[in-house]
GROMACS .gro file of C-alpha atoms in nm:
model
  351
    1MET     CA    1   9.137   5.967  -0.788
    2ALA     CA    2   9.141   5.711  -0.511
    3THR     CA    3   9.201   5.838  -0.161
    4LYS     CA    4   9.492   5.674   0.015
    5THR     CA    5   9.391   5.541   0.357
    6SER     CA    6   9.639   5.591   0.638
    7PRO     CA    7   9.730   5.273   0.826
    8ARG     CA    8   9.562   5.235   1.162
    9PRO     CA    9   9.808   5.332   1.437
   10LYS     CA   10   9.923   5.053   1.666
   11PRO     CA   11   9.732   5.068   1.994
   12THR     CA   12   9.928   5.183   2.296
   13LEU     CA   13   9.867   5.155   2.669
   14ALA     CA   14   9.778   5.524   2.675
   15MET     CA   15   9.515   5.478   2.403
   16VAL     CA   16   9.363   5.180   2.586
   17ALA     CA   17   9.369   5.371   2.915
   18GLN     CA   18   9.181   5.662   2.757
   19GLN     CA   19   8.919   5.431   2.610
   20ALA     CA   20   8.869   5.248   2.942
   21GLY     CA   21   8.872   5.567   3.147
   22VAL     CA   22   9.162   5.461   3.368
   23SER     CA   23   9.530   5.540   3.403
   24ALA     CA   24   9.804   5.382   3.192
   25PRO     CA   25   9.960   5.217   3.502
   26THR     CA   26   9.625   5.048   3.570
   27VAL     CA   27   9.621   4.909   3.216
   28SER     CA   28   9.978   4.790   3.267
   29LYS     CA   29   9.874   4.606   3.586
   30VAL     CA   30   9.597   4.422   3.399
   31VAL     CA   31   9.827   4.332   3.107
   32ASN     CA   32  10.085   4.192   3.349
   33GLY     CA   33   9.833   3.990   3.550
   34ARG     CA   34   9.857   4.196   3.869
   35LEU     CA   35   9.581   4.121   4.120
   36ASP     CA   36   9.548   4.468   4.279
   37VAL     CA   37   9.279   4.581   4.033
   38SER     CA   38   8.907   4.561   4.106
   39PRO     CA   39   8.706   4.305   3.901
   40GLU     CA   40   8.494   4.583   3.745
   41THR     CA   41   8.799   4.785   3.636
   42ARG     CA   42   8.975   4.472   3.510
   43ALA     CA   43   8.674   4.374   3.297
   44ARG     CA   44   8.656   4.727   3.149
   45VAL     CA   45   9.028   4.729   3.066
   46LEU     CA   46   9.017   4.380   2.913
   47GLU     CA   47   8.728   4.485   2.691
   48ALA     CA   48   8.920   4.795   2.580
   49LEU     CA   49   9.232   4.586   2.511
   50GLU     CA   50   9.031   4.347   2.297
   51GLN     CA   51   8.860   4.626   2.101
   52ALA     CA   52   9.193   4.798   2.038
   53GLY     CA   53   9.366   4.475   1.937
   54TYR     CA   54   9.651   4.549   2.177
   55GLN     CA   55   9.935   4.300   2.210
   56SER     CA   56  10.212   4.334   2.465
   57PRO     CA   57  10.574   4.325   2.339
   58LEU     CA   58  10.608   3.978   2.491
   59GLN     CA   59  10.299   3.859   2.304
   60ARG     CA   60  10.431   3.992   1.973
   61ARG     CA   61  10.770   3.834   2.032
   62SER     CA   62  10.614   3.499   2.131
   63ALA     CA   63  10.396   3.491   1.821
   64ALA     CA   64  10.699   3.553   1.600
   65GLU     CA   65  10.940   3.313   1.771
   66THR     CA   66  10.735   3.011   1.875
   67GLY     CA   67  10.519   2.749   1.710
   68THR     CA   68  10.198   2.605   1.849
   69ILE     CA   69  10.231   2.532   2.221
   70VAL     CA   70   9.954   2.376   2.429
   71GLU     CA   71   9.967   2.352   2.807
   72VAL     CA   72   9.834   2.033   2.972
   73VAL     CA   73   9.741   2.065   3.339
   74ILE     CA   74   9.724   1.741   3.539
   75ASP     CA   75   9.686   1.668   3.911
   76VAL     CA   76   9.961   1.410   3.960
   77LEU     CA   77  10.126   1.178   3.710
   78ASP     CA   78  10.086   0.870   3.928
   79SER     CA   79   9.815   0.660   3.766
   80ALA     CA   80   9.775   0.446   3.456
   81TYR     CA   81   9.468   0.656   3.368
   82MET     CA   82   9.670   0.977   3.357
   83ILE     CA   83   9.958   0.821   3.167
   84GLU     CA   84   9.734   0.679   2.894
   85VAL     CA   85   9.541   1.005   2.847
   86LEU     CA   86   9.870   1.194   2.824
   87ASN     CA   87  10.002   0.940   2.572
   88GLY     CA   88   9.703   1.015   2.350
   89ILE     CA   89   9.767   1.388   2.370
   90LEU     CA   90  10.137   1.343   2.289
   91GLN     CA   91  10.066   1.110   1.996
   92PHE     CA   92   9.832   1.359   1.833
   93ALA     CA   93  10.069   1.647   1.912
   94ALA     CA   94  10.352   1.473   1.729
   95SER     CA   95  10.142   1.427   1.416
   96ALA     CA   96  10.014   1.787   1.430
   97ASP     CA   97  10.358   1.946   1.498
   98VAL     CA   98  10.239   2.081   1.834
   99GLU     CA   99  10.458   2.126   2.140
  100ILE     CA  100  10.310   2.010   2.473
  101LEU     CA  101  10.397   2.171   2.805
  102VAL     CA  102  10.287   1.961   3.103
  103SER     CA  103  10.211   2.125   3.438
  104VAL     CA  104  10.163   1.910   3.749
  105THR     CA  105   9.960   2.105   4.000
  106GLY     CA  106   9.844   1.866   4.272
  107PRO     CA  107   9.480   1.783   4.358
  108ALA     CA  108   9.385   2.139   4.449
  109LEU     CA  109   9.507   2.296   4.124
  110SER     CA  110   9.713   2.532   4.337
  111ASN     CA  111   9.876   2.695   4.034
  112LEU     CA  112   9.534   2.809   3.919
  113ARG     CA  113   9.451   3.000   4.237
  114SER     CA  114   9.557   3.321   4.056
  115PRO     CA  115   9.371   3.261   3.730
  116GLU     CA  116   9.412   3.617   3.600
  117ARG     CA  117   9.789   3.601   3.635
  118ARG     CA  118   9.813   3.256   3.481
  119ALA     CA  119   9.580   3.341   3.193
  120GLN     CA  120   9.773   3.656   3.110
  121ARG     CA  121  10.102   3.468   3.126
  122MET     CA  122   9.968   3.206   2.884
  123LEU     CA  123   9.857   3.482   2.648
  124ASP     CA  124  10.190   3.661   2.671
  125GLU     CA  125  10.387   3.343   2.609
  126GLY     CA  126  10.183   3.255   2.303
  127ARG     CA  127  10.011   2.940   2.428
  128ALA     CA  128   9.741   2.812   2.193
  129GLY     CA  129   9.527   2.690   2.485
  130MET     CA  130   9.507   2.458   2.782
  131ILE     CA  131   9.385   2.103   2.845
  132VAL     CA  132   9.283   2.025   3.203
  133VAL     CA  133   9.269   1.656   3.302
  134THR     CA  134   9.042   1.528   3.582
  135SER     CA  135   9.047   1.843   3.792
  136ALA     CA  136   8.782   2.070   3.939
  137PHE     CA  137   8.783   2.390   3.735
  138SER     CA  138   8.575   2.665   3.888
  139GLU     CA  139   8.375   2.914   3.687
  140ALA     CA  140   8.581   3.198   3.836
  141GLN     CA  141   8.902   3.036   3.715
  142LEU     CA  142   8.753   2.973   3.374
  143GLN     CA  143   8.639   3.334   3.331
  144ALA     CA  144   8.999   3.457   3.325
  145PHE     CA  145   9.073   3.241   3.020
  146ARG     CA  146   8.739   3.311   2.852
  147ARG     CA  147   8.792   3.689   2.874
  148ARG     CA  148   9.119   3.650   2.690
  149LYS     CA  149   8.967   3.405   2.438
  150ILE     CA  150   9.210   3.130   2.540
  151PRO     CA  151   9.066   2.789   2.444
  152VAL     CA  152   9.028   2.540   2.731
  153VAL     CA  153   8.927   2.173   2.705
  154VAL     CA  154   8.847   1.973   3.018
  155ILE     CA  155   8.882   1.593   3.030
  156ASP     CA  156   8.656   1.404   3.274
  157PRO     CA  157   8.567   1.712   3.481
  158LEU     CA  158   8.471   1.660   3.845
  159ASN     CA  159   8.185   1.905   3.801
  160PRO     CA  160   7.986   1.973   3.482
  161PRO     CA  161   8.143   2.277   3.312
  162SER     CA  162   7.944   2.561   3.157
  163ALA     CA  163   7.771   2.486   2.829
  164ASP     CA  164   8.028   2.688   2.633
  165VAL     CA  165   8.326   2.494   2.771
  166VAL     CA  166   8.447   2.199   2.565
  167SER     CA  167   8.473   1.877   2.767
  168VAL     CA  168   8.575   1.523   2.675
  169GLY     CA  169   8.465   1.208   2.854
  170ALA     CA  170   8.325   0.859   2.813
  171THR     CA  171   7.980   0.703   2.839
  172ASN     CA  172   8.008   0.658   3.216
  173TRP     CA  173   7.642   0.576   3.284
  174ALA     CA  174   7.629   0.314   3.010
  175GLY     CA  175   7.963   0.174   3.129
  176GLY     CA  176   7.840   0.144   3.488
  177LYS     CA  177   7.527  -0.030   3.368
  178ALA     CA  178   7.731  -0.271   3.153
  179ALA     CA  179   7.956  -0.361   3.449
  180ALA     CA  180   7.660  -0.442   3.675
  181GLU     CA  181   7.478  -0.631   3.399
  182HIS     CA  182   7.785  -0.850   3.343
  183LEU     CA  183   7.784  -0.948   3.711
  184LEU     CA  184   7.407  -1.001   3.710
  185ASP     CA  185   7.434  -1.224   3.402
  186LEU     CA  186   7.685  -1.440   3.589
  187GLY     CA  187   7.424  -1.490   3.862
  188HIS     CA  188   7.533  -1.235   4.122
  189GLU     CA  189   7.266  -1.046   4.315
  190ARG     CA  190   7.463  -0.910   4.611
  191ILE     CA  191   7.675  -0.659   4.421
  192ALA     CA  192   7.861  -0.377   4.595
  193TYR     CA  193   7.985  -0.050   4.447
  194ILE     CA  194   8.306   0.117   4.570
  195GLY     CA  195   8.318   0.469   4.432
  196GLY     CA  196   8.576   0.741   4.391
  197ILE     CA  197   8.525   1.111   4.455
  198ASP     CA  198   8.159   1.148   4.551
  199ARG     CA  199   8.098   1.479   4.376
  200ALA     CA  200   8.272   1.376   4.054
  201GLU     CA  201   8.026   1.367   3.765
  202CYS     CA  202   8.185   1.049   3.625
  203ASN     CA  203   8.152   0.874   3.962
  204GLN     CA  204   7.785   0.967   3.992
  205ALA     CA  205   7.714   0.848   3.637
  206ARG     CA  206   7.881   0.510   3.698
  207LEU     CA  207   7.693   0.468   4.027
  208HIS     CA  208   7.359   0.548   3.867
  209GLY     CA  209   7.428   0.308   3.580
  210TYR     CA  210   7.498   0.034   3.835
  211MET     CA  211   7.178   0.115   4.024
  212ALA     CA  212   6.973   0.119   3.703
  213ALA     CA  213   7.096  -0.229   3.609
  214LEU     CA  214   7.002  -0.373   3.949
  215MET     CA  215   6.659  -0.211   3.956
  216ALA     CA  216   6.586  -0.331   3.602
  217ARG     CA  217   6.633  -0.689   3.730
  218GLY     CA  218   6.406  -0.627   4.028
  219ILE     CA  219   6.693  -0.620   4.278
  220THR     CA  220   6.670  -0.370   4.563
  221VAL     CA  221   6.980  -0.154   4.592
  222ASP     CA  222   7.124  -0.208   4.940
  223PRO     CA  223   7.271   0.123   5.067
  224GLU     CA  224   7.522  -0.072   5.279
  225TYR     CA  225   7.672  -0.204   4.957
  226ILE     CA  226   7.744   0.147   4.824
  227ILE     CA  227   8.081   0.256   4.963
  228SER     CA  228   8.234   0.601   4.920
  229GLY     CA  229   8.603   0.564   4.847
  230GLY     CA  230   8.673   0.937   4.853
  231ARG     CA  231   8.939   0.920   4.579
  232PHE     CA  232   9.018   0.722   4.266
  233ARG     CA  233   9.314   0.559   4.442
  234ARG     CA  234   9.420   0.212   4.563
  235GLU     CA  235   9.356   0.307   4.925
  236SER     CA  236   8.988   0.359   4.840
  237GLY     CA  237   8.970  -0.006   4.737
  238VAL     CA  238   9.150  -0.114   5.053
  239THR     CA  239   8.922   0.078   5.290
  240GLY     CA  240   8.617  -0.007   5.078
  241LEU     CA  241   8.669  -0.382   5.113
  242GLN     CA  242   8.743  -0.339   5.485
  243ALA     CA  243   8.405  -0.166   5.524
  244LEU     CA  244   8.228  -0.447   5.336
  245LEU     CA  245   8.398  -0.709   5.554
  246ARG     CA  246   8.234  -0.553   5.859
  247LEU     CA  247   7.885  -0.626   5.723
  248ASP     CA  248   7.684  -0.928   5.831
  249GLN     CA  249   7.668  -1.053   5.473
  250LEU     CA  250   7.956  -1.002   5.231
  251PRO     CA  251   7.860  -0.928   4.868
  252THR     CA  252   7.948  -1.190   4.610
  253ALA     CA  253   8.072  -0.927   4.362
  254ILE     CA  254   8.220  -0.576   4.365
  255PHE     CA  255   8.209  -0.308   4.098
  256ALA     CA  256   8.491  -0.059   4.157
  257ALA     CA  257   8.464   0.286   4.002
  258SER     CA  258   8.818   0.268   3.862
  259ASP     CA  259   9.082   0.006   3.791
  260THR     CA  260   9.305   0.164   4.055
  261ILE     CA  261   9.034   0.119   4.320
  262ALA     CA  262   8.982  -0.239   4.201
  263LEU     CA  263   9.353  -0.315   4.239
  264GLY     CA  264   9.332  -0.191   4.598
  265VAL     CA  265   9.040  -0.432   4.655
  266LEU     CA  266   9.240  -0.714   4.499
  267ALA     CA  267   9.541  -0.650   4.725
  268GLU     CA  268   9.328  -0.628   5.040
  269ALA     CA  269   9.136  -0.943   4.944
  270GLY     CA  270   9.466  -1.132   4.926
  271ARG     CA  271   9.561  -1.015   5.276
  272HIS     CA  272   9.234  -1.162   5.409
  273GLY     CA  273   9.263  -1.489   5.218
  274ILE     CA  274   8.968  -1.397   4.993
  275ARG     CA  275   9.009  -1.548   4.647
  276VAL     CA  276   8.914  -1.357   4.332
  277PRO     CA  277   8.700  -1.468   4.153
  278GLU     CA  278   8.631  -1.791   4.349
  279ASP     CA  279   8.506  -1.614   4.663
  280ILE     CA  280   8.421  -1.275   4.522
  281SER     CA  281   8.407  -1.135   4.169
  282LEU     CA  282   8.564  -0.798   4.090
  283ILE     CA  283   8.527  -0.559   3.798
  284GLY     CA  284   8.689  -0.218   3.750
  285PHE     CA  285   8.649   0.080   3.521
  286ASP     CA  286   8.908   0.232   3.283
  287GLY     CA  287   9.060  -0.067   3.103
  288THR     CA  288   9.418   0.022   3.195
  289LYS     CA  289   9.727  -0.187   3.129
  290GLN     CA  290   9.777  -0.225   3.505
  291GLY     CA  291   9.446  -0.408   3.530
  292GLU     CA  292   9.534  -0.626   3.234
  293GLU     CA  293   9.860  -0.729   3.400
  294SER     CA  294   9.719  -0.798   3.748
  295VAL     CA  295   9.673  -1.151   3.886
  296PRO     CA  296   9.404  -1.243   3.811
  297SER     CA  297   9.369  -1.009   3.516
  298LEU     CA  298   9.098  -0.752   3.584
  299SER     CA  299   8.762  -0.747   3.412
  300SER     CA  300   8.692  -0.382   3.337
  301VAL     CA  301   8.485  -0.129   3.148
  302ALA     CA  302   8.745   0.023   2.919
  303GLN     CA  303   8.749   0.392   2.844
  304PRO     CA  304   8.925   0.492   2.520
  305LEU     CA  305   9.177   0.690   2.725
  306GLU     CA  306   9.428   0.762   2.450
  307GLU     CA  307   9.150   0.863   2.211
  308MET     CA  308   9.011   1.094   2.480
  309GLY     CA  309   9.350   1.268   2.488
  310ARG     CA  310   9.360   1.293   2.109
  311ALA     CA  311   9.003   1.425   2.096
  312ALA     CA  312   9.082   1.691   2.355
  313LEU     CA  313   9.382   1.824   2.163
  314ARG     CA  314   9.195   1.804   1.833
  315SER     CA  315   8.908   2.010   1.976
  316LEU     CA  316   9.143   2.265   2.128
  317LEU     CA  317   9.334   2.320   1.804
  318ARG     CA  318   9.009   2.367   1.614
  319GLN     CA  319   8.905   2.634   1.863
  320ALA     CA  320   9.246   2.800   1.834
  321ARG     CA  321   9.195   2.822   1.456
  322GLY     CA  322   8.859   2.989   1.512
  323GLU     CA  323   8.653   2.695   1.390
  324THR     CA  324   8.301   2.633   1.518
  325LEU     CA  325   8.264   2.299   1.694
  326ASP     CA  326   7.961   2.080   1.629
  327SER     CA  327   7.930   2.004   2.001
  328HIS     CA  328   8.093   2.126   2.320
  329ARG     CA  329   8.069   1.778   2.472
  330VAL     CA  330   8.266   1.489   2.322
  331GLU     CA  331   8.156   1.155   2.471
  332LEU     CA  332   8.331   0.839   2.356
  333ALA     CA  333   8.193   0.487   2.395
  334THR     CA  334   8.313   0.247   2.666
  335GLN     CA  335   8.365  -0.127   2.613
  336LEU     CA  336   8.318  -0.416   2.855
  337ILE     CA  337   8.629  -0.635   2.873
  338VAL     CA  338   8.585  -0.969   3.052
  339ARG     CA  339   8.899  -1.122   3.202
  340GLY     CA  340   8.984  -1.348   3.494
  341SER     CA  341   8.849  -1.154   3.792
  342THR     CA  342   8.479  -1.228   3.734
  343ALA     CA  343   8.298  -1.561   3.746
  344ALA     CA  344   7.968  -1.711   3.862
  345PRO     CA  345   7.913  -1.700   4.240
  346ALA     CA  346   8.032  -2.005   4.427
  347SER     CA  347   7.680  -2.134   4.494
  348ILE     CA  348   7.600  -2.146   4.122
  349ALA     CA  349   7.943  -2.269   4.018
  350LYS     CA  350   7.919  -2.566   4.257
  351GLY     CA  351   7.562  -2.643   4.158
   0.00000   0.00000   0.00000
């Protein structure tokens, strides 16, 4: 005669507390994201919660009442880059019946300064995961989500994430090399680079691609022609061109690390009576609609921004379903787009 197995009792805070060797109020603090618990105790309680399969009442209610919700964290929605990435996320979300919640945090990711509290809130509210766009995401912040097994995908991270974090980006080094090669093929040799955030991995890759193209043609990289913009903003292009104008010899071409920086260069050039491309050629990076609509239209290395957004959400949903990803790094190809802002230098054009 078969023995009837009793159902496993639902885990309670008291059971978890006993297993972790702490009090029930301490377990409650961890569940509710309180910060007045030592890291060692928190880690022990989280492990006990996971082993017991404990879900708070809010978690159980969220799972029953809501569909798939993904949170997208962005710095500021003030650039064509951000808008196009977000469009890609929203397009894929519509086809996958996923609800997107957008959080605007500002450059410092101030809402993530209490990662334990935020991670627990996401878990309680039934979020499937989080996509972070172009923001520094520290290992300490990431640990809070990893401990709770909340999927996170980072798009164009400023710093390389850990190997087990899924990130999405473009072939920045190859794109930087293609931009410089285009200018070299036109006959330019004095080519400047105006960068964005110095420590950003994408900025460094674009810079090194530019340098590799020059060195491959036997051209010495002039350090005076490498300008740190500080941010991927129009003002970086403005101050970058101002710095170049103070040199004894102006470059004949500029590679800007983003279309937004390039548009700042274009505006400042107009204020100084510098014609683009007659006096100086200009190429950007991103391939945004703003660059396409500028006068002259901007040559650029296009990133597949909408596809990057779709790829990020696709990867996150696969993680949420427990699928194993083939790679934790998704890198999509860039494409050189030649428009009206680049031409042969004046000396060659007249000859």
